[in-house]
Amino acid sequence: MRVLVTGGAGYIGSIVAAELLGAGYEVTVLDNLSRGHRAAVPEGAAFVETDLADRQALDRLFREQAIGAVLHFAAFIEVGESMNDPAVFFRNNSANTLQLLEAMLAHGVDRFVFSSTAALYGNPRRVPIVEDDPLTPTNPYGESKLIAERMLFWLHDRLGFRYASLRYFNAAGATATRGENHQPESHLIPRILQVAQGRAQDIKIFGDDYPTPDGTCVRDYVHVLDLASAHVLALQALEERGRLIYNLGNGCGFSVREVIDAARRVTGHPIPASVHQRRPGDPATLVASSEKIRGELGWQPRHPGLDAIIGSAWEWMRRALA
Ligand code: UFG
C-alpha cells in the first residue's frame, strides 16, 4: 500500500516515513519545506513539494497516486509561538487539516493517522493522564489540534471515516541518520545539547515556581522511534477498527532540572543553567498513561530511558550539526 506522509521532511515525519519504508509500505512525502529539510526525506520515498492550502495540488496528487492512507504530521508545533501568533496555528493546523480531509473524502481515501498532542489536556487534573480525561488546552497550539480531533470525530461518526489520533507527549531522541533540527530551536533537549556543543552559553529554565517537586515543569519524554512503531501499529489496526485514540508516552515525568542533570551525565559537560520567567502557555506537568495502546495494540516502547533518549540525540547532533 502507498501511504502519504505530510510533513515528512520534518523531525518526526521523516523518521516515521523511514520506518514505514522499512515495514514495506510505499511512501509519498508531502512537505512545503517551510520548516522541514529536503535532505531528511528518506531515499525511496516519492517527494511532492506543496502546501496543504493548495487544494488543486492535493487533488492532482490523489488522482495521480493510489494513496491508501494518510499520516498527517505537517503542522506548527511550538507552544510559545502559538501564544504570540494564534491565527497562524488555526490556519495551518486546523484549516489545512480540514482541507486535507476534504481532499481525502473527495478521492475516497478514508484512513488517517493524526499527529495529536498532550497539549490537548492543558493542566491535567491528575497524572498519569488517560485518554478520556478533560480536554482543556492552555495554548492555541493545543486548541488547534483539538479542533482537528473534533472534526475527525464527526467525520467518523457521520461518514465512517477511519482514523487514529496519536497524542504524543514530548518527542525526543534521534536515529543514526535523522534528528531534531528546528530553526530556531525551542525544544528543551536540543537546546540543552546546544550548550554542551558550545553553540549556546547556558540553558534558560523557564520558571522554577511551578507546583512540581523542584518547581520546574515536568514532561514525559518519548523516543521518536517508539512514536514511529506506534504509527505502524495504528495504521495496521485501521484495517479493522474505525476510531483509535491513544496517548504516547513512557509514563515517567522528568523536570526541566532533571533533564539538564541527565544531559550533564550523558555529555560530561557542566551545562550552566539560569532561571528565567515562565514561558506563557506551559502546563506544569504532562505525564501519559499509555496503557490503552499497550493493551489494545501491544505497543512496547523500546527506548524508554531518559539517558538513552538524550544520548541518541547527542550522538546525532555531534555528527550532523557539528
Ligand atoms: N524549557 C525550558 N527552557 C528551554 C526550552 C524549554 O525551560 O530553553 C521548558 C519549557 O518551558 C517546558 C519544558 O522545558 O516546561 C519542555 O519544553 P519543550 O519546548 O521542549 O516542549 P513542550 O512541552 O512545550 O512541547 C512539546 C512539543 C509540543 C507538544 C508537547 C507535548 O513542542 O508540540 O511537547 O507535551 F505538544
Tab-separated table of C-alpha atoms and ligand atoms in Angstrom:
chain	number	residue	atom	x	y	z
A	1	MET	CA	0.000	0.000	0.000
A	2	ARG	CA	1.185	3.548	-0.739
A	3	VAL	CA	0.820	5.995	2.140
A	4	LEU	CA	1.014	9.776	2.060
A	5	VAL	CA	3.138	11.329	4.805
A	6	THR	CA	2.510	15.055	5.177
A	7	GLY	CA	5.330	16.849	6.947
A	8	GLY	CA	7.651	14.006	6.009
A	9	ALA	CA	10.624	16.391	5.774
A	10	GLY	CA	10.235	17.252	9.457
A	11	TYR	CA	11.660	15.644	12.568
A	12	ILE	CA	9.003	13.072	13.455
A	13	GLY	CA	7.515	12.754	9.949
A	14	SER	CA	10.828	11.881	8.289
A	15	ILE	CA	11.669	9.256	10.905
A	16	VAL	CA	8.228	7.657	10.633
A	17	ALA	CA	8.479	7.751	6.816
A	18	ALA	CA	11.767	5.834	7.023
A	19	GLU	CA	10.213	3.271	9.378
A	20	LEU	CA	7.204	2.841	7.066
A	21	LEU	CA	9.524	2.134	4.140
A	22	GLY	CA	11.308	-0.410	6.334
A	23	ALA	CA	7.952	-2.027	7.145
A	24	GLY	CA	7.234	-2.497	3.426
A	25	TYR	CA	4.960	0.458	2.682
A	26	GLU	CA	5.404	2.671	-0.366
A	27	VAL	CA	5.701	6.260	0.784
A	28	THR	CA	4.949	9.640	-0.746
A	29	VAL	CA	6.128	12.600	1.314
A	30	LEU	CA	4.321	15.926	1.012
A	31	ASP	CA	6.011	18.940	2.574
A	32	ASN	CA	6.155	22.667	1.846
A	33	LEU	CA	9.685	22.804	3.334
A	34	SER	CA	8.729	25.854	5.399
A	35	ARG	CA	10.163	24.128	8.475
A	36	GLY	CA	11.367	20.768	7.170
A	37	HIS	CA	14.542	19.763	5.362
A	38	ARG	CA	14.588	18.212	1.892
A	39	ALA	CA	17.607	16.110	2.938
A	40	ALA	CA	15.581	14.450	5.720
A	41	VAL	CA	13.115	12.882	3.253
A	42	PRO	CA	14.127	9.224	3.081
A	43	GLU	CA	15.564	7.825	-0.087
A	44	GLY	CA	12.933	5.559	-1.550
A	45	ALA	CA	10.064	7.948	-0.799
A	46	ALA	CA	8.456	9.982	-3.575
A	47	PHE	CA	8.546	13.685	-2.750
A	48	VAL	CA	5.936	16.332	-3.550
A	49	GLU	CA	6.748	19.895	-2.537
A	50	THR	CA	3.454	21.627	-1.973
A	51	ASP	CA	1.371	23.329	0.638
A	52	LEU	CA	-1.785	21.832	2.113
A	53	ALA	CA	-3.527	25.129	1.350
A	54	ASP	CA	-3.233	24.257	-2.359
A	55	ARG	CA	-6.333	22.152	-2.984
A	56	GLN	CA	-5.578	21.703	-6.687
A	57	ALA	CA	-2.188	20.231	-5.884
A	58	LEU	CA	-3.831	17.837	-3.409
A	59	ASP	CA	-6.416	16.766	-5.996
A	60	ARG	CA	-3.643	16.169	-8.533
A	61	LEU	CA	-1.703	14.077	-6.049
A	62	PHE	CA	-4.696	11.902	-5.092
A	63	ARG	CA	-5.612	11.498	-8.784
A	64	GLU	CA	-2.108	10.509	-9.859
A	65	GLN	CA	-1.082	8.282	-6.960
A	66	ALA	CA	-3.035	5.393	-5.458
A	67	ILE	CA	-2.852	6.560	-1.852
A	68	GLY	CA	-4.362	4.077	0.629
A	69	ALA	CA	-3.856	6.071	3.827
A	70	VAL	CA	-2.562	9.408	5.052
A	71	LEU	CA	-0.312	10.092	8.040
A	72	HIS	CA	-0.573	13.781	8.854
A	73	PHE	CA	2.445	15.324	10.589
A	74	ALA	CA	2.554	18.702	8.839
A	75	ALA	CA	1.865	21.340	11.478
A	76	PHE	CA	3.336	24.136	13.529
A	77	ILE	CA	4.329	22.730	16.909
A	78	GLU	CA	5.688	25.360	19.223
A	79	VAL	CA	3.610	26.284	22.227
A	80	GLY	CA	5.399	29.624	22.750
A	81	GLU	CA	4.970	30.678	19.119
A	82	SER	CA	1.284	29.814	19.276
A	83	MET	CA	0.782	32.188	22.207
A	84	ASN	CA	2.174	35.063	20.104
A	85	ASP	CA	0.559	34.193	16.786
A	86	PRO	CA	-2.564	32.084	17.379
A	87	ALA	CA	-4.207	32.715	13.998
A	88	VAL	CA	-1.408	31.079	12.042
A	89	PHE	CA	-1.824	27.927	14.159
A	90	PHE	CA	-5.546	27.733	13.433
A	91	ARG	CA	-4.823	28.302	9.732
A	92	ASN	CA	-2.013	25.796	9.479
A	93	ASN	CA	-3.097	23.130	11.956
A	94	SER	CA	-6.911	23.276	11.847
A	95	ALA	CA	-7.933	24.772	8.476
A	96	ASN	CA	-5.251	22.956	6.466
A	97	THR	CA	-6.168	19.681	8.148
A	98	LEU	CA	-9.762	20.230	7.026
A	99	GLN	CA	-8.517	20.919	3.502
A	100	LEU	CA	-6.586	17.649	3.505
A	101	LEU	CA	-9.577	15.744	4.906
A	102	GLU	CA	-11.893	17.191	2.258
A	103	ALA	CA	-9.486	16.151	-0.480
A	104	MET	CA	-9.309	12.650	1.005
A	105	LEU	CA	-13.105	12.400	1.121
A	106	ALA	CA	-13.365	13.588	-2.487
A	107	HIS	CA	-10.954	10.867	-3.611
A	108	GLY	CA	-12.305	8.062	-1.428
A	109	VAL	CA	-9.267	7.774	0.870
A	110	ASP	CA	-10.572	7.005	4.341
A	111	ARG	CA	-7.674	6.012	6.553
A	112	PHE	CA	-5.892	8.690	8.530
A	113	VAL	CA	-3.280	8.758	11.272
A	114	PHE	CA	-3.166	12.121	13.010
A	115	SER	CA	-0.278	13.645	14.973
A	116	SER	CA	-2.080	14.887	18.042
A	117	THR	CA	-0.588	16.080	21.276
A	118	ALA	CA	-0.516	16.061	25.052
A	119	ALA	CA	-1.159	19.802	24.779
A	120	LEU	CA	-4.864	18.887	24.377
A	121	TYR	CA	-5.071	18.172	28.098
A	122	GLY	CA	-3.978	21.592	29.355
A	123	ASN	CA	-3.281	21.470	33.086
A	124	PRO	CA	-4.456	17.949	33.861
A	125	ARG	CA	-6.469	17.245	36.984
A	126	ARG	CA	-4.462	14.066	37.581
A	127	VAL	CA	-1.417	12.253	36.228
A	128	PRO	CA	-0.791	9.950	34.540
A	129	ILE	CA	-3.292	11.268	32.014
A	130	VAL	CA	-5.728	8.855	30.358
A	131	GLU	CA	-7.364	9.448	27.004
A	132	ASP	CA	-10.825	10.341	28.270
A	133	ASP	CA	-9.590	12.960	30.738
A	134	PRO	CA	-10.874	16.511	30.082
A	135	LEU	CA	-9.504	18.289	27.014
A	136	THR	CA	-8.823	21.884	28.083
A	137	PRO	CA	-5.771	23.238	26.221
A	138	THR	CA	-3.851	26.134	27.775
A	139	ASN	CA	-2.445	27.366	24.456
A	140	PRO	CA	-3.592	27.907	20.842
A	141	TYR	CA	-1.328	25.097	19.642
A	142	GLY	CA	-3.245	22.539	21.708
A	143	GLU	CA	-6.568	24.123	20.734
A	144	SER	CA	-5.691	23.967	17.019
A	145	LYS	CA	-5.077	20.228	17.341
A	146	LEU	CA	-8.223	19.715	19.433
A	147	ILE	CA	-10.285	21.349	16.656
A	148	ALA	CA	-8.800	18.843	14.210
A	149	GLU	CA	-9.637	15.955	16.556
A	150	ARG	CA	-13.247	17.169	16.812
A	151	MET	CA	-13.519	17.288	13.019
A	152	LEU	CA	-12.195	13.733	12.852
A	153	PHE	CA	-14.734	12.559	15.415
A	154	TRP	CA	-17.620	13.842	13.304
A	155	LEU	CA	-16.230	12.538	10.018
A	156	HIS	CA	-16.013	9.140	11.642
A	157	ASP	CA	-19.436	9.415	13.252
A	158	ARG	CA	-21.286	10.643	10.167
A	159	LEU	CA	-19.268	9.195	7.276
A	160	GLY	CA	-17.452	6.189	8.700
A	161	PHE	CA	-14.068	7.848	8.111
A	162	ARG	CA	-11.380	5.766	9.825
A	163	TYR	CA	-8.766	7.474	11.934
A	164	ALA	CA	-6.198	7.087	14.643
A	165	SER	CA	-5.283	10.097	16.752
A	166	LEU	CA	-1.930	9.688	18.450
A	167	ARG	CA	-1.381	12.124	21.286
A	168	TYR	CA	2.362	12.483	21.599
A	169	PHE	CA	3.879	13.591	24.841
A	170	ASN	CA	7.394	15.035	24.413
A	171	ALA	CA	9.030	13.547	21.333
A	172	ALA	CA	12.796	13.334	21.733
A	173	GLY	CA	15.887	11.413	20.629
A	174	ALA	CA	17.257	10.580	17.206
A	175	THR	CA	18.134	7.735	14.872
A	176	ALA	CA	21.578	7.262	13.356
A	177	THR	CA	20.611	9.410	10.385
A	178	ARG	CA	17.808	11.741	11.477
A	179	GLY	CA	17.195	14.010	14.430
A	180	GLU	CA	15.667	17.205	15.682
A	181	ASN	CA	16.783	20.337	13.832
A	182	HIS	CA	14.230	23.094	14.186
A	183	GLN	CA	15.194	26.642	13.273
A	184	PRO	CA	15.019	28.405	15.580
A	185	GLU	CA	15.144	25.572	18.107
A	186	SER	CA	12.815	25.977	21.071
A	187	HIS	CA	12.722	22.448	22.495
A	188	LEU	CA	14.365	21.659	25.776
A	189	ILE	CA	16.651	18.718	24.939
A	190	PRO	CA	18.210	20.116	21.741
A	191	ARG	CA	18.662	23.486	23.435
A	192	ILE	CA	20.463	21.871	26.343
A	193	LEU	CA	22.669	19.951	23.925
A	194	GLN	CA	23.476	23.155	22.038
A	195	VAL	CA	25.094	24.352	25.275
A	196	ALA	CA	27.108	21.126	25.535
A	197	GLN	CA	28.195	21.628	21.934
A	198	GLY	CA	29.346	25.173	22.641
A	199	ARG	CA	26.691	26.712	20.420
A	200	ALA	CA	24.927	28.456	23.317
A	201	GLN	CA	26.196	29.913	26.600
A	202	ASP	CA	23.687	28.442	29.013
A	203	ILE	CA	20.258	26.845	29.214
A	204	LYS	CA	17.450	29.091	30.368
A	205	ILE	CA	14.991	27.402	32.715
A	206	PHE	CA	11.558	28.888	32.069
A	207	GLY	CA	10.155	29.142	35.587
A	208	ASP	CA	11.039	27.364	38.851
A	209	ASP	CA	7.874	28.253	40.743
A	210	TYR	CA	5.527	25.613	39.327
A	211	PRO	CA	3.664	23.230	41.664
A	212	THR	CA	6.146	20.392	40.990
A	213	PRO	CA	8.779	18.791	43.277
A	214	ASP	CA	11.624	21.104	42.174
A	215	GLY	CA	9.461	23.918	40.802
A	216	THR	CA	10.300	23.301	37.129
A	217	CYS	CA	7.902	21.818	34.556
A	218	VAL	CA	7.575	18.049	34.324
A	219	ARG	CA	7.273	16.270	30.972
A	220	ASP	CA	7.131	12.695	29.673
A	221	TYR	CA	9.895	12.258	27.062
A	222	VAL	CA	9.305	9.532	24.488
A	223	HIS	CA	11.796	8.321	21.896
A	224	VAL	CA	10.867	9.223	18.332
A	225	LEU	CA	11.460	5.616	17.214
A	226	ASP	CA	8.860	4.466	19.738
A	227	LEU	CA	6.453	7.012	18.271
A	228	ALA	CA	7.268	5.548	14.855
A	229	SER	CA	6.425	1.994	15.878
A	230	ALA	CA	3.081	3.218	17.258
A	231	HIS	CA	2.247	4.721	13.861
A	232	VAL	CA	2.878	1.437	12.097
A	233	LEU	CA	0.694	-0.401	14.634
A	234	ALA	CA	-2.097	2.186	14.331
A	235	LEU	CA	-2.043	2.046	10.554
A	236	GLN	CA	-2.351	-1.725	10.646
A	237	ALA	CA	-5.150	-1.572	13.224
A	238	LEU	CA	-7.180	0.762	10.982
A	239	GLU	CA	-7.728	-2.226	8.674
A	240	GLU	CA	-10.228	-3.458	11.249
A	241	ARG	CA	-11.063	-0.550	13.505
A	242	GLY	CA	-12.584	2.818	12.753
A	243	ARG	CA	-11.552	5.152	15.564
A	244	LEU	CA	-8.465	4.931	17.730
A	245	ILE	CA	-7.238	7.493	20.248
A	246	TYR	CA	-4.017	6.841	22.127
A	247	ASN	CA	-1.577	8.646	24.376
A	248	LEU	CA	2.071	8.002	23.586
A	249	GLY	CA	4.498	8.441	26.451
A	250	ASN	CA	6.590	6.402	28.868
A	251	GLY	CA	4.559	7.202	31.973
A	252	CYS	CA	7.562	8.823	33.712
A	253	GLY	CA	7.804	12.542	34.302
A	254	PHE	CA	11.111	14.421	34.395
A	255	SER	CA	11.507	18.024	35.488
A	256	VAL	CA	13.489	20.533	33.452
A	257	ARG	CA	16.236	20.337	36.090
A	258	GLU	CA	16.286	16.525	35.906
A	259	VAL	CA	16.636	16.689	32.125
A	260	ILE	CA	19.563	19.100	32.466
A	261	ASP	CA	21.204	16.766	35.023
A	262	ALA	CA	20.738	13.792	32.685
A	263	ALA	CA	22.346	15.751	29.847
A	264	ARG	CA	25.291	16.604	32.113
A	265	ARG	CA	25.754	12.860	32.774
A	266	VAL	CA	25.467	11.957	29.103
A	267	THR	CA	27.713	14.682	27.694
A	268	GLY	CA	30.160	15.200	30.571
A	269	HIS	CA	29.655	18.950	30.082
A	270	PRO	CA	28.748	21.165	33.077
A	271	ILE	CA	25.870	22.837	31.121
A	272	PRO	CA	25.340	26.080	33.031
A	273	ALA	CA	21.688	26.903	33.697
A	274	SER	CA	19.885	30.086	34.711
A	275	VAL	CA	16.320	30.632	35.900
A	276	HIS	CA	14.023	32.948	33.917
A	277	GLN	CA	10.340	33.818	33.842
A	278	ARG	CA	7.730	31.222	32.988
A	279	ARG	CA	7.014	30.726	29.288
A	280	PRO	CA	3.332	31.615	28.733
A	281	GLY	CA	1.115	28.645	27.898
A	282	ASP	CA	3.201	25.940	29.607
A	283	PRO	CA	1.268	23.429	31.735
A	284	ALA	CA	3.132	22.422	34.910
A	285	THR	CA	3.031	18.641	34.426
A	286	LEU	CA	2.246	16.345	31.485
A	287	VAL	CA	2.726	12.615	32.017
A	288	ALA	CA	0.987	9.949	29.954
A	289	SER	CA	-0.760	6.781	30.752
A	290	SER	CA	-0.185	4.717	27.601
A	291	GLU	CA	-1.872	1.616	28.993
A	292	LYS	CA	-4.546	1.804	26.294
A	293	ILE	CA	-2.248	1.394	23.285
A	294	ARG	CA	-0.102	-1.117	25.173
A	295	GLY	CA	-3.168	-3.222	25.934
A	296	GLU	CA	-5.009	-2.860	22.627
A	297	LEU	CA	-2.169	-2.822	20.071
A	298	GLY	CA	0.694	-4.320	22.074
A	299	TRP	CA	2.820	-1.167	21.795
A	300	GLN	CA	6.035	-1.533	23.747
A	301	PRO	CA	8.486	1.388	23.950
A	302	ARG	CA	11.979	0.063	23.240
A	303	HIS	CA	13.920	3.167	24.273
A	304	PRO	CA	12.237	4.355	27.469
A	305	GLY	CA	15.274	5.575	29.462
A	306	LEU	CA	15.890	9.330	29.606
A	307	ASP	CA	19.691	8.991	29.404
A	308	ALA	CA	19.403	6.759	26.331
A	309	ILE	CA	16.968	9.185	24.679
A	310	ILE	CA	19.284	12.143	25.326
A	311	GLY	CA	22.308	10.022	24.322
A	312	SER	CA	20.799	9.264	20.914
A	313	ALA	CA	20.068	12.977	20.339
A	314	TRP	CA	23.612	13.872	21.430
A	315	GLU	CA	25.240	11.354	19.091
A	316	TRP	CA	23.192	12.541	16.146
A	317	MET	CA	23.817	16.192	16.913
A	318	ARG	CA	27.579	15.728	17.152
A	319	ARG	CA	27.612	14.006	13.779
A	320	ALA	CA	25.089	16.122	11.893
A	321	LEU	CA	25.266	19.582	13.458
A	322	ALA	CA	28.944	19.991	14.301
B	1	UFG	N1	12.052	24.752	28.503
B	1	UFG	C1	12.974	25.491	29.218
B	1	UFG	N2	13.990	26.073	28.512
B	1	UFG	C2	14.113	25.953	27.149
B	1	UFG	C3	13.160	25.197	26.452
B	1	UFG	C4	12.131	24.615	27.172
B	1	UFG	O1	12.905	25.615	30.432
B	1	UFG	O2	15.054	26.518	26.590
B	1	UFG	C5	10.969	24.086	29.272
B	1	UFG	C6	9.589	24.515	28.810
B	1	UFG	O3	9.188	25.701	29.441
B	1	UFG	C7	8.778	23.277	29.177
B	1	UFG	C8	9.758	22.109	29.003
B	1	UFG	O4	11.051	22.702	29.005
B	1	UFG	O5	8.408	23.359	30.513
B	1	UFG	C9	9.571	21.370	27.701
B	1	UFG	O6	9.537	22.344	26.651
B	1	UFG	P1	9.590	21.951	25.117
B	1	UFG	O7	9.547	23.254	24.362
B	1	UFG	O8	10.732	21.045	24.843
B	1	UFG	O9	8.283	21.095	24.891
B	1	UFG	P2	6.747	21.421	25.243
B	1	UFG	O10	6.367	20.563	26.408
B	1	UFG	O11	6.490	22.874	25.367
B	1	UFG	O12	6.007	20.964	23.909
B	1	UFG	C10	6.333	19.772	23.248
B	1	UFG	C11	6.022	19.954	21.770
B	1	UFG	C12	4.573	20.122	21.589
B	1	UFG	C13	3.814	19.016	22.288
B	1	UFG	C14	4.205	18.894	23.734
B	1	UFG	C15	3.513	17.718	24.356
B	1	UFG	O13	6.687	21.098	21.235
B	1	UFG	O14	4.312	20.101	20.211
B	1	UFG	O15	5.599	18.723	23.807
B	1	UFG	O16	3.836	17.576	25.703
B	1	UFG	F1	2.504	19.272	22.250
